[in-house]
Tab-separated table of C-alpha atoms and ligand atoms in Angstrom:
chain	number	residue	atom	x	y	z
A	70	MET	CA	1.536	-20.331	-14.346
A	71	THR	CA	-0.867	-17.338	-14.248
A	72	LEU	CA	0.222	-13.722	-13.985
A	73	LEU	CA	-1.432	-11.779	-11.284
A	74	ASN	CA	-1.958	-8.697	-13.460
A	75	GLY	CA	-2.203	-5.795	-11.056
A	76	LYS	CA	-2.072	-3.184	-13.840
A	77	ALA	CA	-5.227	-4.584	-15.411
A	78	LEU	CA	-7.150	-4.984	-12.168
A	79	ALA	CA	-6.128	-1.479	-10.963
A	80	ALA	CA	-7.486	-0.053	-14.183
A	81	LYS	CA	-10.758	-1.828	-13.571
A	82	ILE	CA	-10.936	-0.672	-9.959
A	83	LYS	CA	-10.256	2.999	-10.909
A	84	GLU	CA	-12.928	2.835	-13.458
A	85	ARG	CA	-15.456	1.661	-10.859
A	86	VAL	CA	-14.157	4.380	-8.449
A	87	ARG	CA	-14.594	7.087	-11.141
A	88	GLU	CA	-18.161	5.855	-11.854
A	89	GLU	CA	-19.172	5.871	-8.232
A	90	ALA	CA	-17.337	9.226	-7.430
A	91	ALA	CA	-19.427	10.878	-10.153
A	92	THR	CA	-22.699	9.982	-8.286
A	93	LEU	CA	-21.640	11.818	-5.136
A	94	PRO	CA	-23.006	15.251	-4.324
A	95	ARG	CA	-19.438	16.492	-3.855
A	96	ARG	CA	-16.393	14.876	-5.529
A	97	PRO	CA	-13.795	13.346	-3.370
A	98	GLY	CA	-10.839	15.476	-2.360
A	99	LEU	CA	-7.333	14.240	-1.541
A	100	ALA	CA	-4.514	16.326	-0.098
A	101	VAL	CA	-0.949	14.945	-0.646
A	102	VAL	CA	1.891	16.546	1.485
A	103	LEU	CA	5.434	16.237	0.357
A	104	VAL	CA	8.326	17.368	2.538
A	105	GLY	CA	11.787	17.741	0.938
A	106	ASN	CA	13.208	16.617	-2.413
A	107	ASP	CA	13.258	12.793	-2.328
A	108	PRO	CA	13.052	11.944	-6.053
A	109	ALA	CA	11.107	8.723	-5.493
A	110	SER	CA	8.523	10.476	-3.319
A	111	ARG	CA	8.213	13.164	-6.112
A	112	VAL	CA	7.405	10.428	-8.565
A	113	TYR	CA	4.800	8.880	-6.244
A	114	VAL	CA	3.143	12.185	-5.714
A	115	THR	CA	2.820	12.884	-9.422
A	116	SER	CA	1.219	9.497	-9.943
A	117	LYS	CA	-1.286	10.108	-7.172
A	118	ARG	CA	-2.278	13.313	-8.857
A	119	LYS	CA	-2.705	11.456	-12.120
A	120	ASP	CA	-4.857	8.771	-10.446
A	121	CYS	CA	-7.045	11.485	-8.853
A	122	GLU	CA	-7.615	13.097	-12.370
A	123	GLU	CA	-8.498	9.642	-13.758
A	124	CYS	CA	-10.998	9.146	-10.879
A	125	GLY	CA	-12.520	12.598	-11.129
A	126	PHE	CA	-11.261	13.643	-7.702
A	127	TYR	CA	-10.234	16.951	-6.517
A	128	SER	CA	-6.560	17.002	-5.403
A	129	GLU	CA	-4.120	19.283	-3.810
A	130	GLU	CA	-0.429	19.039	-3.369
A	131	TYR	CA	1.729	20.746	-0.748
A	132	ALA	CA	5.483	20.817	-1.227
A	133	LEU	CA	7.217	21.825	1.938
A	134	LEU	CA	10.915	22.565	2.097
A	135	GLU	CA	13.413	20.018	3.253
A	136	ASP	CA	13.953	22.076	6.415
A	137	ALA	CA	10.261	22.456	7.314
A	138	THR	CA	9.646	22.338	10.986
A	139	GLN	CA	7.488	19.738	12.866
A	140	ALA	CA	5.264	22.657	13.917
A	141	GLU	CA	4.708	23.801	10.296
A	142	LEU	CA	3.856	20.306	9.158
A	143	LEU	CA	1.450	19.702	12.057
A	144	GLU	CA	-0.229	23.090	11.452
A	145	LEU	CA	-0.782	22.117	7.799
A	146	VAL	CA	-2.278	18.772	8.737
A	147	GLU	CA	-4.541	20.467	11.291
A	148	THR	CA	-5.818	22.880	8.619
A	149	LEU	CA	-6.411	20.017	6.199
A	150	ASN	CA	-8.210	18.059	9.014
A	151	GLY	CA	-10.721	20.939	9.199
A	152	ARG	CA	-11.307	21.337	5.449
A	153	GLU	CA	-14.770	20.382	4.257
A	154	ASP	CA	-13.595	19.732	0.690
A	155	ILE	CA	-10.675	17.339	1.729
A	156	ASP	CA	-11.741	13.836	2.484
A	157	GLY	CA	-8.216	12.184	2.579
A	158	ILE	CA	-4.848	13.331	3.711
A	159	LEU	CA	-1.631	11.634	2.802
A	160	VAL	CA	1.777	12.671	4.010
A	161	GLN	CA	4.347	11.129	1.733
A	162	LEU	CA	6.847	8.946	3.639
A	163	PRO	CA	9.690	8.924	4.486
A	164	LEU	CA	9.913	12.359	6.084
A	165	PRO	CA	13.317	14.034	6.485
A	166	LYS	CA	15.119	12.737	9.508
A	167	HIS	CA	14.562	15.763	11.836
A	168	LEU	CA	10.711	15.196	11.677
A	169	ASN	CA	8.723	12.835	13.854
A	170	GLU	CA	6.860	10.569	11.521
A	171	GLU	CA	4.741	8.906	14.146
A	172	ALA	CA	3.489	12.242	15.488
A	173	VAL	CA	2.564	13.437	12.008
A	174	ILE	CA	0.613	10.247	11.191
A	175	GLU	CA	-1.187	10.480	14.538
A	176	ALA	CA	-2.110	14.173	13.899
A	177	ILE	CA	-4.112	13.169	10.761
A	178	SER	CA	-7.754	12.779	11.429
A	179	PRO	CA	-8.600	9.034	11.586
A	180	GLN	CA	-11.593	9.917	9.412
A	181	LYS	CA	-9.073	11.190	6.714
A	182	ASP	CA	-6.538	8.488	7.108
A	183	VAL	CA	-6.606	7.090	3.581
A	184	ASP	CA	-3.150	5.588	3.931
A	185	GLY	CA	-4.395	3.502	6.808
A	186	PHE	CA	-1.258	4.105	8.889
A	187	HIS	CA	-2.999	5.956	11.812
A	188	PRO	CA	-2.803	3.889	15.163
A	189	MET	CA	-6.733	3.956	15.019
A	190	SER	CA	-6.702	2.309	11.611
A	191	ALA	CA	-4.059	-0.246	12.652
A	192	GLY	CA	-6.045	-1.042	15.803
A	193	ASN	CA	-9.230	-1.527	13.865
A	194	LEU	CA	-7.355	-3.891	11.511
A	195	LEU	CA	-5.949	-5.860	14.441
A	196	ILE	CA	-9.378	-6.475	16.145
A	197	GLY	CA	-11.283	-6.944	12.807
A	198	ARG	CA	-13.341	-3.749	12.828
A	199	PRO	CA	-14.087	-1.907	9.647
A	200	GLY	CA	-11.634	0.946	8.911
A	201	PHE	CA	-9.043	2.185	6.312
A	202	LEU	CA	-6.700	-0.597	5.294
A	203	PRO	CA	-3.100	0.035	4.241
A	204	CYS	CA	-3.130	0.313	0.533
A	205	THR	CA	-0.363	-2.144	-0.425
A	206	PRO	CA	-1.583	-5.168	1.539
A	207	ALA	CA	-5.225	-4.354	0.882
A	208	GLY	CA	-4.219	-4.273	-2.860
A	209	VAL	CA	-2.623	-7.735	-2.608
A	210	MET	CA	-5.813	-9.146	-1.098
A	211	GLU	CA	-7.862	-7.726	-4.005
A	212	LEU	CA	-5.505	-9.293	-6.432
A	213	LEU	CA	-5.793	-12.682	-4.804
A	214	ASP	CA	-9.575	-12.377	-4.748
A	215	GLU	CA	-9.691	-11.446	-8.401
A	216	TYR	CA	-7.857	-14.557	-9.355
A	217	GLY	CA	-9.885	-16.772	-7.012
A	218	VAL	CA	-7.112	-17.544	-4.588
A	219	ASP	CA	-8.821	-18.240	-1.303
A	220	PRO	CA	-6.376	-17.993	1.672
A	221	ALA	CA	-8.671	-20.056	3.989
A	222	GLY	CA	-6.849	-23.087	5.319
A	223	LYS	CA	-3.718	-22.252	3.300
A	224	ARG	CA	-0.145	-21.798	4.712
A	225	ALA	CA	1.050	-18.272	4.123
A	226	ALA	CA	4.417	-16.852	4.745
A	227	VAL	CA	4.992	-13.187	4.740
A	228	VAL	CA	8.556	-11.933	4.513
A	229	GLY	CA	9.015	-8.471	6.118
A	230	ARG	CA	7.281	-7.079	9.221
A	231	SER	CA	6.980	-3.293	8.547
A	232	ASN	CA	3.971	-1.500	9.860
A	233	ILE	CA	2.929	-0.439	6.328
A	234	VAL	CA	3.332	-3.764	4.564
A	235	GLY	CA	4.425	-6.929	6.349
A	236	LYS	CA	2.473	-6.732	9.601
A	237	PRO	CA	-0.955	-5.566	7.989
A	238	MET	CA	-0.453	-8.180	5.182
A	239	ALA	CA	-0.125	-10.979	7.810
A	240	LEU	CA	-3.253	-9.655	9.626
A	241	LEU	CA	-5.263	-9.512	6.385
A	242	LEU	CA	-4.272	-13.076	5.524
A	243	LEU	CA	-5.033	-14.198	9.083
A	244	ARG	CA	-8.440	-12.497	8.862
A	245	ARG	CA	-9.127	-14.628	5.770
A	246	SER	CA	-8.189	-17.766	7.750
A	247	ALA	CA	-4.695	-18.551	6.374
A	248	THR	CA	-2.133	-19.939	8.782
A	249	VAL	CA	0.464	-17.224	8.725
A	250	THR	CA	4.093	-17.130	9.550
A	251	VAL	CA	5.903	-13.749	9.531
A	252	CYS	CA	9.550	-13.735	8.677
A	253	HIS	CA	12.082	-10.864	9.138
A	254	SER	CA	15.845	-10.306	9.245
A	255	LYS	CA	16.321	-12.433	12.300
A	256	THR	CA	14.460	-15.409	10.944
A	257	SER	CA	16.908	-18.268	10.967
A	258	ASN	CA	15.174	-20.832	8.673
A	259	LEU	CA	13.714	-18.444	5.984
A	260	ALA	CA	14.061	-20.965	3.155
A	261	GLU	CA	12.394	-23.723	5.123
A	262	ILE	CA	9.428	-21.517	6.003
A	263	CYS	CA	8.970	-20.152	2.505
A	264	SER	CA	9.289	-23.548	0.965
A	265	GLN	CA	6.208	-24.699	3.007
A	266	ALA	CA	3.994	-21.762	2.043
A	267	ASP	CA	1.000	-22.054	-0.330
A	268	ILE	CA	0.964	-18.270	-0.438
A	269	LEU	CA	4.236	-16.484	-0.169
A	270	VAL	CA	4.436	-12.676	0.044
A	271	SER	CA	7.815	-10.950	0.029
A	272	ALA	CA	8.164	-7.334	1.213
A	273	VAL	CA	11.744	-6.912	1.919
A	274	GLY	CA	13.575	-4.846	-0.607
A	275	ARG	CA	16.484	-7.154	-1.515
A	276	THR	CA	16.952	-8.269	-5.169
A	277	LYS	CA	16.809	-12.176	-5.625
A	278	LEU	CA	16.171	-12.885	-1.926
A	279	ILE	CA	13.541	-15.455	-2.901
A	280	THR	CA	15.138	-18.115	-5.097
A	281	ALA	CA	13.274	-21.001	-6.749
A	282	ASP	CA	14.505	-23.567	-4.129
A	283	MET	CA	12.625	-21.542	-1.418
A	284	VAL	CA	9.286	-21.852	-3.249
A	285	LYS	CA	6.817	-24.675	-3.107
A	286	SER	CA	5.666	-26.124	-6.430
A	287	GLY	CA	2.293	-24.536	-7.273
A	288	ALA	CA	2.649	-21.764	-4.674
A	289	VAL	CA	1.041	-18.399	-5.184
A	290	VAL	CA	3.925	-15.790	-5.143
A	291	VAL	CA	3.357	-12.178	-4.522
A	292	ASP	CA	6.210	-9.779	-4.727
A	293	VAL	CA	5.708	-6.403	-3.020
A	294	ALA	CA	9.221	-5.091	-3.329
A	295	MET	CA	10.365	-2.386	-5.610
A	296	ASN	CA	14.153	-2.668	-6.094
A	297	ARG	CA	16.627	-1.635	-8.916
A	298	ASP	CA	18.697	-4.405	-10.490
A	299	GLU	CA	22.367	-3.932	-11.598
A	300	ASN	CA	21.096	-2.306	-14.851
A	301	GLY	CA	18.793	0.114	-12.946
A	302	ARG	CA	15.664	-1.682	-13.968
A	303	LEU	CA	12.797	-2.086	-11.480
A	304	CYS	CA	12.611	-5.567	-9.964
A	305	GLY	CA	11.374	-7.233	-6.801
A	306	ASP	CA	12.611	-9.617	-4.238
A	307	VAL	CA	11.848	-12.721	-6.211
A	308	ASP	CA	14.207	-14.380	-8.688
A	309	TYR	CA	11.334	-14.058	-11.171
A	310	ALA	CA	12.236	-16.230	-14.181
A	311	ALA	CA	13.170	-19.237	-12.040
A	312	VAL	CA	10.319	-18.821	-9.607
A	313	ALA	CA	7.682	-18.229	-12.309
A	314	SER	CA	8.198	-21.691	-13.687
A	315	LYS	CA	7.393	-23.230	-10.288
A	316	ALA	CA	4.587	-20.958	-9.142
A	317	SER	CA	0.841	-21.320	-9.986
A	318	PHE	CA	0.276	-17.588	-9.712
A	319	ILE	CA	2.945	-14.830	-9.605
A	320	THR	CA	2.960	-11.083	-9.699
A	321	PRO	CA	5.233	-9.318	-12.133
A	322	VAL	CA	7.358	-6.370	-11.097
A	323	PRO	CA	6.477	-3.831	-12.404
A	324	GLY	CA	2.735	-4.316	-13.034
A	325	GLY	CA	1.792	-6.319	-10.088
A	326	VAL	CA	1.401	-4.869	-6.585
A	327	GLY	CA	2.488	-1.258	-7.400
A	328	PRO	CA	-0.610	-0.383	-9.443
A	329	MET	CA	-2.802	-1.982	-6.979
A	330	THR	CA	-1.460	0.132	-4.068
A	331	ARG	CA	-2.375	3.199	-6.075
A	332	ALA	CA	-5.905	1.888	-6.969
A	333	VAL	CA	-6.643	1.124	-3.310
A	334	LEU	CA	-5.746	4.615	-2.279
A	335	MET	CA	-8.323	5.892	-4.639
A	336	GLN	CA	-10.876	3.393	-3.219
A	337	ASN	CA	-9.966	4.509	0.337
A	338	THR	CA	-10.447	8.197	-0.651
A	339	LEU	CA	-13.823	7.403	-2.194
A	340	LEU	CA	-14.794	5.635	1.040
A	341	ALA	CA	-13.604	8.586	3.064
A	342	ALA	CA	-15.681	10.958	0.965
A	343	LYS	CA	-18.828	8.855	1.274
A	344	GLN	CA	-18.317	8.691	5.083
A	345	HIS	CA	-17.616	12.450	5.195
A	346	GLN	CA	-20.882	13.118	3.270
A	347	ASN	CA	-22.830	10.626	5.493
A	348	LEU	CA	-23.378	8.254	2.508
A	349	ALA	CA	-21.541	5.170	3.985
B	672	NAP	P1	11.086	-1.930	5.429
B	672	NAP	O1	10.332	-1.087	6.353
B	672	NAP	O2	12.504	-1.671	5.132
B	672	NAP	O3	10.892	-3.501	5.975
B	672	NAP	C1	11.690	-4.450	5.409
B	672	NAP	C2	11.520	-5.753	6.116
B	672	NAP	O4	12.226	-6.766	5.585
B	672	NAP	C3	11.809	-5.691	7.576
B	672	NAP	O5	10.830	-6.241	8.400
B	672	NAP	C4	13.168	-6.496	7.634
B	672	NAP	O6	13.333	-7.097	8.895
B	672	NAP	C5	12.894	-7.427	6.663
B	672	NAP	N1	14.186	-7.975	6.079
B	672	NAP	C6	15.336	-7.341	5.792
B	672	NAP	N2	16.268	-8.167	5.368
B	672	NAP	C7	15.782	-9.463	5.413
B	672	NAP	C8	16.219	-10.733	5.120
B	672	NAP	N3	17.497	-10.856	4.663
B	672	NAP	N4	15.398	-11.762	5.295
B	672	NAP	C9	14.137	-11.537	5.728
B	672	NAP	N5	13.655	-10.381	6.003
B	672	NAP	C10	14.437	-9.304	5.882
B	672	NAP	O7	10.302	-2.001	4.035
B	672	NAP	P2	8.778	-1.789	3.671
B	672	NAP	O8	8.403	-0.296	3.700
B	672	NAP	O9	7.979	-2.798	4.280
B	672	NAP	O10	9.003	-2.172	2.131
B	672	NAP	C11	9.351	-3.425	1.619
B	672	NAP	C12	9.619	-3.444	0.108
B	672	NAP	O11	8.359	-3.286	-0.444
B	672	NAP	C13	10.468	-2.349	-0.394
B	672	NAP	O12	11.114	-2.874	-1.506
B	672	NAP	C14	9.483	-1.274	-0.776
B	672	NAP	O13	10.031	-0.402	-1.854
B	672	NAP	C15	8.446	-2.052	-1.378
B	672	NAP	N6	7.149	-1.405	-1.239
B	672	NAP	C16	6.314	-1.542	-2.324
B	672	NAP	C17	5.098	-0.889	-2.430
B	672	NAP	C18	4.329	-1.113	-3.597
B	672	NAP	O14	3.275	-0.299	-3.833
B	672	NAP	N7	4.621	-2.119	-4.416
B	672	NAP	C19	4.587	-0.212	-1.264
B	672	NAP	C20	5.353	-0.225	-0.069
B	672	NAP	C21	6.633	-0.717	-0.105
B	672	NAP	P3	13.503	-6.435	10.324
B	672	NAP	O15	12.259	-5.898	10.843
B	672	NAP	O16	14.090	-7.515	11.195
B	672	NAP	O17	14.514	-5.301	10.049
């Protein structure tokens, strides 16, 4: 079994991004908008600031109060859309319940949509045009490429169908000519489908959902989830110890997909900056 070491690859990617960013006439700029006090979101925002520092980017953070209005948030996005020194805009999700997430995502200029969540980016992915890819599934593809896992002709199962992970993951695997099955909470024969997969990606958020009997011997197993076990430790959907002994490649949690997501955000911001400066 080989570990798909996302931490190591992410460090390599960020180093490449830093080197390329240093050659641009103007350094890339990322604005991160946080609304409210969600502790996990705060952690994510802090790590994005750190990543920007590592890559030599300019970064700004906006912390809006929990009771911020839709109009306030849209006005901020509009201002950031017009800023010459800001190449990427990221609104940290989830937003407080009273705000309309879809409308906020749609308000971000597609040229600055470094999260890849705008309907324009989603449409480009669907029809195979270039565009910003959602960071997590794009990070998984980079990890597979790094370890020489070619999806072409393979059977892939993606568990989870969210707009930010499951669906784009399935489309990216399809783009690379895998035969893809997408599973979700209403899938009746999850174990059977998973056990036929050469590449199994789980993005659900349920500890030990994927047990060893659901995994084909020699399969490539990618665990996107970030859950907490009964001791409060970070873990994924996959029953790691048992599955690792059957898999050919497997991502650890932590140190697998998480760091790749962050690295791809930096790549996307670099791309946005190059396009903004007419260099790509
Ligand atoms: P989400 O929006 O809650 O989607 C979860 C998906 O899992 C849904 O499609 C749901 O099906 C499906 N599901 C729920 N129970 C299931 C079951 N018993 N069997 C099969 N499918 C089931 O979550 P998300 O935003 O995609 O995130 C998924 C996980 O990835 C979470 O743990 C999250 O923390 C993690 N994540 C990690 C990263 C990273 O950087 N590593 C980034 C993003 C997310 P329905 O559609 O039928 O409800």
